[in-house]
Coordinates of C-alpha atoms in Angstrom, one line a residue:
M1 CA 39.8 70.9 -86.0
T2 CA 40.4 71.4 -89.6
V3 CA 43.4 69.2 -90.8
G4 CA 45.2 69.2 -94.1
T5 CA 46.4 66.2 -96.0
N6 CA 49.7 64.7 -95.0
S7 CA 52.6 64.3 -97.4
S8 CA 51.9 60.6 -97.6
P9 CA 48.6 59.4 -99.1
G10 CA 45.9 58.7 -96.5
A11 CA 48.1 59.8 -93.6
A12 CA 45.7 62.6 -92.5
D13 CA 42.8 60.2 -92.6
A14 CA 44.7 57.7 -90.5
A15 CA 45.6 60.5 -88.1
E16 CA 42.0 61.5 -87.8
E17 CA 40.9 57.9 -87.3
R18 CA 43.5 57.3 -84.6
F19 CA 42.7 60.5 -82.7
P20 CA 39.2 59.6 -81.4
G21 CA 40.0 56.0 -81.2
V22 CA 41.7 55.9 -77.9
P23 CA 38.7 55.7 -75.5
E24 CA 40.7 53.7 -72.9
A25 CA 42.8 56.8 -72.1
P26 CA 40.8 60.0 -72.4
L27 CA 42.6 63.3 -72.2
P28 CA 42.6 64.3 -68.5
A29 CA 41.1 67.6 -67.4
D30 CA 44.4 68.9 -66.2
A31 CA 45.9 68.4 -69.7
L32 CA 43.6 71.3 -70.8
R33 CA 43.9 73.3 -67.7
G34 CA 41.7 76.4 -67.7
V35 CA 39.6 75.2 -70.6
P36 CA 35.9 74.7 -69.8
Q37 CA 34.7 71.2 -70.7
Q38 CA 31.4 70.8 -72.4
A39 CA 29.4 68.3 -74.3
P40 CA 30.8 67.7 -77.9
A41 CA 28.9 69.6 -80.5
P42 CA 28.6 68.6 -84.1
G43 CA 31.5 69.5 -86.3
P44 CA 35.3 69.6 -85.7
A45 CA 34.9 69.7 -81.9
A46 CA 32.9 66.5 -81.9
R47 CA 35.4 64.7 -84.1
T48 CA 38.3 65.5 -81.7
G49 CA 36.6 64.0 -78.7
F50 CA 37.7 67.0 -76.5
G51 CA 34.3 68.7 -76.5
I52 CA 36.1 71.8 -77.9
D53 CA 38.0 72.6 -81.0
P54 CA 41.8 72.7 -80.3
D55 CA 42.1 75.5 -82.8
D56 CA 40.1 77.7 -80.4
L57 CA 42.8 77.3 -77.7
P58 CA 45.0 80.3 -77.1
D59 CA 48.1 78.1 -76.5
G60 CA 49.7 75.8 -78.9
L61 CA 48.6 72.2 -78.5
V62 CA 50.4 69.1 -79.9
V63 CA 49.2 65.6 -79.1
A64 CA 51.0 62.4 -80.0
D65 CA 49.6 58.8 -79.9
A66 CA 51.1 55.7 -78.3
A67 CA 53.5 55.3 -81.2
G68 CA 54.8 58.9 -80.9
Q69 CA 53.1 60.1 -84.1
V70 CA 51.3 63.5 -84.0
I71 CA 47.5 63.3 -84.1
C72 CA 46.7 66.9 -83.1
F73 CA 48.6 70.1 -84.2
N74 CA 46.4 73.1 -83.6
R75 CA 46.5 76.5 -85.2
A76 CA 48.4 78.2 -82.4
A77 CA 51.1 75.5 -82.5
A78 CA 51.3 76.0 -86.3
R79 CA 51.7 79.8 -85.8
M80 CA 54.5 79.4 -83.2
T81 CA 56.5 76.8 -85.0
A82 CA 55.8 78.1 -88.6
T83 CA 54.9 74.5 -89.5
E84 CA 51.8 73.6 -91.5
P85 CA 49.5 71.1 -89.7
R86 CA 49.4 68.9 -92.8
L87 CA 53.1 68.4 -92.5
A88 CA 53.1 67.7 -88.8
L89 CA 50.1 65.3 -88.6
G90 CA 51.3 61.7 -88.8
A91 CA 55.0 62.6 -88.3
P92 CA 57.0 61.6 -85.3
I93 CA 56.7 64.3 -82.6
E94 CA 60.5 64.8 -82.4
R95 CA 60.4 65.7 -86.1
A96 CA 57.2 67.7 -86.1
L97 CA 58.3 69.6 -82.9
P98 CA 62.1 69.8 -82.8
L99 CA 62.9 71.3 -79.4
E100 CA 66.3 72.1 -77.8
D101 CA 67.1 73.3 -74.4
L102 CA 69.1 76.5 -73.8
E103 CA 72.3 74.6 -74.1
G104 CA 71.5 73.2 -77.5
R105 CA 70.7 69.7 -76.5
R106 CA 67.7 67.9 -78.1
W107 CA 64.9 67.9 -75.6
W108 CA 63.2 64.7 -76.7
T109 CA 66.4 62.8 -76.4
L110 CA 66.9 64.1 -72.8
T111 CA 63.3 63.5 -71.6
D112 CA 62.6 60.3 -73.6
P113 CA 58.9 60.3 -72.8
Y114 CA 58.2 56.9 -74.3
G115 CA 61.2 55.0 -73.0
G116 CA 61.9 56.6 -69.6
L117 CA 60.5 55.7 -66.2
A118 CA 56.9 54.6 -66.3
T119 CA 56.1 56.5 -63.1
R120 CA 56.6 59.9 -64.7
R121 CA 53.5 62.1 -65.3
G122 CA 54.9 64.9 -67.4
Q123 CA 57.4 67.7 -67.7
P124 CA 57.0 71.1 -65.9
E125 CA 56.9 74.3 -67.9
R126 CA 60.3 75.4 -69.1
N127 CA 62.0 77.6 -71.7
L128 CA 63.0 75.7 -74.8
L129 CA 64.1 76.7 -78.3
L130 CA 62.5 76.1 -81.7
P131 CA 64.6 76.0 -84.9
G132 CA 65.8 79.5 -85.6
G133 CA 66.3 80.2 -81.9
R134 CA 62.8 81.3 -81.0
E135 CA 62.1 80.7 -77.3
V136 CA 58.8 79.1 -76.2
L137 CA 57.4 77.9 -72.9
V138 CA 56.8 74.1 -73.1
C139 CA 54.8 71.9 -70.8
A140 CA 54.2 68.1 -71.3
Q141 CA 51.6 65.7 -69.8
Y142 CA 52.1 62.0 -70.0
V143 CA 48.7 60.1 -70.3
R144 CA 48.8 56.4 -69.3
A145 CA 46.0 53.9 -69.3
H146 CA 47.4 52.6 -66.0
P147 CA 49.6 54.6 -63.5
T148 CA 52.8 52.7 -64.5
G149 CA 51.6 51.5 -67.9
P150 CA 53.1 52.5 -71.3
L151 CA 52.4 56.0 -72.6
S152 CA 49.2 56.1 -74.6
R153 CA 49.2 59.8 -75.4
L154 CA 51.6 62.7 -75.1
V155 CA 50.1 66.1 -74.7
V156 CA 52.4 69.1 -75.2
T157 CA 51.4 72.8 -74.8
L158 CA 53.3 75.7 -76.2
R159 CA 53.2 79.3 -75.0
G160 CA 55.0 82.4 -76.1
T161 CA 57.4 84.1 -73.7
E162 CA 56.4 87.7 -74.5
A163 CA 54.2 88.1 -71.4
R164 CA 56.8 86.7 -69.1
R165 CA 59.5 89.0 -70.7
R166 CA 57.2 92.0 -70.1
T167 CA 56.8 91.0 -66.4
E168 CA 60.6 90.6 -66.0
R169 CA 61.2 94.0 -67.6
S170 CA 58.6 95.5 -65.3
H171 CA 60.3 94.0 -62.2
A172 CA 63.7 95.1 -63.5
E173 CA 62.4 98.6 -64.0
L174 CA 60.9 98.6 -60.5
I175 CA 64.2 97.6 -59.0
A176 CA 66.1 100.3 -61.0
T177 CA 63.6 103.0 -60.1
V178 CA 63.6 102.2 -56.4
A179 CA 67.4 101.9 -56.3
H180 CA 67.7 105.3 -58.0
E181 CA 65.2 106.9 -55.6
L182 CA 67.0 105.4 -52.6
R183 CA 70.5 106.5 -53.7
S184 CA 69.9 110.3 -53.2
P185 CA 68.5 110.2 -49.6
L186 CA 71.0 107.6 -48.5
T187 CA 73.9 109.6 -49.9
S188 CA 72.6 112.6 -48.0
V189 CA 72.2 110.7 -44.8
K190 CA 75.7 109.2 -45.1
G191 CA 77.3 112.5 -45.9
F192 CA 75.7 114.5 -43.1
T193 CA 76.2 111.8 -40.4
A194 CA 79.9 111.4 -41.4
T195 CA 80.4 115.1 -41.3
L196 CA 78.8 115.5 -37.9
L197 CA 80.8 112.6 -36.5
A198 CA 84.1 114.0 -37.8
K199 CA 83.6 117.7 -37.1
W200 CA 81.0 117.9 -34.4
E201 CA 82.7 120.7 -32.5
R202 CA 83.1 123.0 -35.5
F203 CA 79.3 123.4 -36.1
T204 CA 76.9 125.7 -34.3
D205 CA 73.7 124.3 -32.7
D206 CA 71.7 125.8 -35.6
Q207 CA 73.9 124.1 -38.2
K208 CA 73.7 120.8 -36.3
R209 CA 69.9 121.1 -36.1
L210 CA 69.6 121.8 -39.9
M211 CA 71.8 118.8 -40.7
L212 CA 69.8 116.5 -38.4
E213 CA 66.5 117.7 -39.8
T214 CA 67.7 116.9 -43.3
V215 CA 68.8 113.5 -42.2
D216 CA 65.4 112.9 -40.5
A217 CA 63.6 114.0 -43.7
D218 CA 65.7 111.8 -45.9
A219 CA 65.2 108.8 -43.5
N220 CA 61.5 109.3 -43.8
R221 CA 61.8 109.3 -47.6
V222 CA 63.7 106.0 -47.5
T223 CA 61.0 104.5 -45.2
R224 CA 58.3 105.7 -47.5
L225 CA 60.0 104.1 -50.5
I226 CA 60.4 100.8 -48.8
T227 CA 56.8 100.9 -47.7
E228 CA 55.8 101.5 -51.3
L229 CA 57.9 98.6 -52.5
L230 CA 56.4 96.2 -49.9
D231 CA 52.9 97.4 -50.8
I232 CA 53.5 96.7 -54.5
S233 CA 54.8 93.2 -53.6
R234 CA 51.7 92.5 -51.5
I235 CA 49.3 93.9 -54.2
D236 CA 50.9 91.9 -57.0
S237 CA 50.8 88.7 -54.9
G238 CA 47.3 89.2 -53.6
R239 CA 48.5 89.4 -50.0
L240 CA 47.6 92.9 -49.1
E241 CA 45.8 92.7 -45.8
V242 CA 43.0 95.0 -44.8
R243 CA 42.3 95.4 -41.1
R244 CA 38.9 96.9 -40.9
Q245 CA 37.9 99.3 -38.2
P246 CA 35.3 102.1 -38.0
V247 CA 36.6 105.1 -40.1
D248 CA 35.2 108.6 -40.1
M249 CA 36.1 109.7 -43.7
A250 CA 35.3 113.4 -43.1
T251 CA 37.6 113.5 -40.1
A252 CA 40.3 111.7 -42.0
V253 CA 40.1 114.2 -44.9
G254 CA 40.2 117.1 -42.4
R255 CA 43.3 115.7 -40.8
H256 CA 45.1 115.5 -44.2
V257 CA 44.1 119.0 -45.1
Q258 CA 45.4 120.4 -41.8
A259 CA 48.8 118.6 -42.4
L260 CA 49.1 120.2 -45.8
T261 CA 48.4 123.6 -44.5
A262 CA 50.8 123.1 -41.7
N263 CA 53.5 122.3 -44.3
G264 CA 53.0 125.7 -46.0
Q265 CA 49.9 125.3 -48.3
A266 CA 47.4 128.1 -48.1
P267 CA 44.3 127.1 -46.2
E268 CA 42.0 128.8 -48.8
R269 CA 43.4 126.4 -51.4
F270 CA 41.3 123.6 -50.0
L271 CA 37.5 123.2 -50.1
V272 CA 36.0 120.3 -48.2
S273 CA 32.4 119.4 -48.8
V274 CA 30.7 116.7 -46.7
S275 CA 27.2 115.5 -47.4
R276 CA 25.6 113.8 -44.4
P277 CA 24.5 111.4 -43.2
L278 CA 27.4 109.1 -44.3
P279 CA 27.0 105.3 -44.0
D280 CA 29.1 103.5 -41.5
L281 CA 32.5 102.8 -43.0
W282 CA 34.6 99.9 -41.9
A283 CA 38.1 100.1 -43.5
D284 CA 41.8 100.0 -42.7
P285 CA 42.6 103.5 -41.3
D286 CA 46.3 103.3 -42.3
K287 CA 45.3 102.3 -45.8
I288 CA 42.7 105.1 -46.0
D289 CA 45.4 107.6 -45.0
Q290 CA 47.6 106.2 -47.8
I291 CA 44.8 106.8 -50.4
L292 CA 44.0 110.3 -49.2
G293 CA 47.7 111.3 -48.8
N294 CA 48.5 110.2 -52.4
L295 CA 45.5 111.8 -54.0
L296 CA 45.8 115.1 -52.1
E297 CA 49.6 115.3 -52.7
N298 CA 49.0 114.5 -56.4
A299 CA 46.4 117.3 -56.6
V300 CA 48.7 119.8 -54.9
R301 CA 51.8 118.9 -56.8
H302 CA 50.3 118.5 -60.3
G303 CA 47.2 120.7 -60.1
D304 CA 46.5 124.4 -59.7
G305 CA 43.9 126.5 -58.1
T306 CA 41.5 125.2 -55.5
V307 CA 41.6 121.5 -54.5
T308 CA 38.0 120.3 -53.8
I309 CA 37.4 117.2 -51.7
D310 CA 33.8 116.0 -51.7
V311 CA 32.7 113.2 -49.3
S312 CA 29.2 111.9 -49.9
P313 CA 27.0 108.9 -49.5
H314 CA 26.7 106.5 -52.5
E315 CA 24.3 103.7 -53.2
K316 CA 27.3 101.3 -52.7
G317 CA 28.8 103.0 -49.7
T318 CA 30.9 106.2 -49.4
A319 CA 32.3 108.2 -52.3
V320 CA 35.3 110.6 -52.1
T321 CA 36.1 112.9 -55.0
V322 CA 39.3 114.9 -55.2
T323 CA 39.3 117.6 -58.0
D324 CA 41.9 120.3 -58.8
E325 CA 41.9 123.2 -61.3
G326 CA 45.1 122.4 -63.1
P327 CA 45.6 121.3 -66.8
G328 CA 44.2 117.9 -66.1
I329 CA 45.2 114.6 -67.6
P330 CA 45.3 114.2 -71.4
E331 CA 42.7 111.8 -72.7
E332 CA 45.3 109.5 -74.2
S333 CA 46.9 109.1 -70.8
M334 CA 43.7 108.3 -68.9
G335 CA 44.1 104.5 -69.3
R336 CA 47.6 104.6 -67.9
V337 CA 47.1 106.7 -64.8
F338 CA 46.9 103.7 -62.4
T339 CA 49.8 101.7 -64.0
R340 CA 53.3 101.5 -62.6
F341 CA 55.7 104.4 -63.2
W342 CA 53.1 106.7 -64.7
R343 CA 53.9 110.4 -64.0
G344 CA 52.1 113.5 -65.0
S345 CA 53.5 116.4 -67.0
K346 CA 55.6 117.4 -64.0
R347 CA 58.4 114.9 -63.2
G348 CA 59.0 113.8 -59.7
G349 CA 58.3 110.8 -57.4
T350 CA 58.5 107.2 -58.3
G351 CA 55.2 107.0 -60.3
L352 CA 54.0 104.2 -58.0
G353 CA 51.6 106.1 -55.8
L354 CA 48.4 105.8 -57.9
Y355 CA 49.2 102.2 -58.7
I356 CA 49.2 101.5 -54.9
V357 CA 46.1 103.6 -54.4
K358 CA 44.2 101.5 -56.9
G359 CA 45.4 98.3 -55.3
I360 CA 44.3 99.4 -51.8
V361 CA 40.9 100.6 -53.0
E362 CA 40.3 97.3 -54.8
A363 CA 41.5 95.3 -51.7
H364 CA 38.6 97.0 -49.9
G365 CA 36.2 95.9 -52.6
G366 CA 35.9 99.4 -54.0
T367 CA 36.5 101.1 -57.3
I368 CA 38.5 104.2 -58.4
T369 CA 38.2 106.2 -61.5
V370 CA 39.9 109.2 -63.1
G371 CA 38.3 111.9 -65.3
R372 CA 38.2 115.6 -66.0
G373 CA 36.7 118.0 -63.4
P374 CA 34.3 120.8 -64.0
G375 CA 37.2 123.3 -64.2
G376 CA 39.2 121.1 -66.5
G377 CA 41.5 119.7 -63.9
A378 CA 42.0 116.1 -62.9
E379 CA 39.2 114.4 -60.9
F380 CA 39.8 111.2 -58.9
R381 CA 36.8 109.4 -57.4
F382 CA 36.9 106.3 -55.2
I383 CA 34.0 104.4 -53.7
L384 CA 34.3 102.2 -50.7
P385 CA 31.5 99.7 -50.1
V386 CA 29.6 99.3 -46.9
S387 CA 31.1 96.4 -45.0
A388 CA 31.9 95.1 -41.6
P389 CA 34.3 92.7 -39.9
A390 CA 33.4 89.1 -40.1
Y391 CA 32.7 88.8 -36.4
L392 CA 29.9 91.4 -36.7
T393 CA 28.2 89.6 -39.7
Q394 CA 28.1 86.1 -38.2

């Protein structure tokens, strides 16, 4: 790590001498969580004793010695705090890194790392404020030569809050979208049921049937939205379960095409091509139906002309390609197709379907891509690998 000179003569040299001179309490591995440890190389990394250069770390790193004076202040910390390393090195940590909690209280006074209980091992990550009101995520590790001995080194990491804010905004947007999509069908269900209960005798059988069919369709829509919300939660948390069974992909595609034609689509609009022999496919049948349903509905809703579904063997398993003859997806939007809330040129839907499709395909160990078809329309292709349940491979 390159260090500047401190404001007092020789302070930087003293800091650099102190830093490697604490062999009795080496920095623990969890103090640099996620950073690969390696043998020190000549140069700045070797001088620090870390085996790496702190300036290469993506997060801010501030280290204080047993006396509470800063002995390491890396480049990321300097950028976040707008403090030059030469001014921070050798200074007391509470002055080099003045932190306050969200209520305006001085954090170092509250935590008292050097004078508090000797059994403490650190401080969990929390939101704190730098001078000027900038918010940062701060985590502290207390390094002791003995479990209850005095503090020999204080390691503090700093991280920006931008990524967490983006996640929070994404969650808020998801909640707002789902609430908006739920409001319409629930209003319809409530209105029709209240009307039927209050004025049942005034309606003919045909009118009652129409109202009940509308209620049934809206109830299905609510169920689908809740299922999407649960799927997103499982995908984001890595808890999406795949219950593998033998699946005939050609039969599954045919079943979805028949459902679409039964709902009013022209049979000649669909062209199904199956190249045999297909490898044995073990997958979750319900999840495969979700994938095919979303892709075919997307092709029918946003595309034009013939929708071609090609099922063929692939060196990695089974490949399914869905192509339409519509305007296609603009090149600048290709990278956002599988993100949350992406919608094509025609509005409608929650914009969550393709995000869920990608999550399901990847949960099966497969891949999915989007491109432009021969006719200029959108082309979605997913590949599911050959696999089998664990009890068949043991």
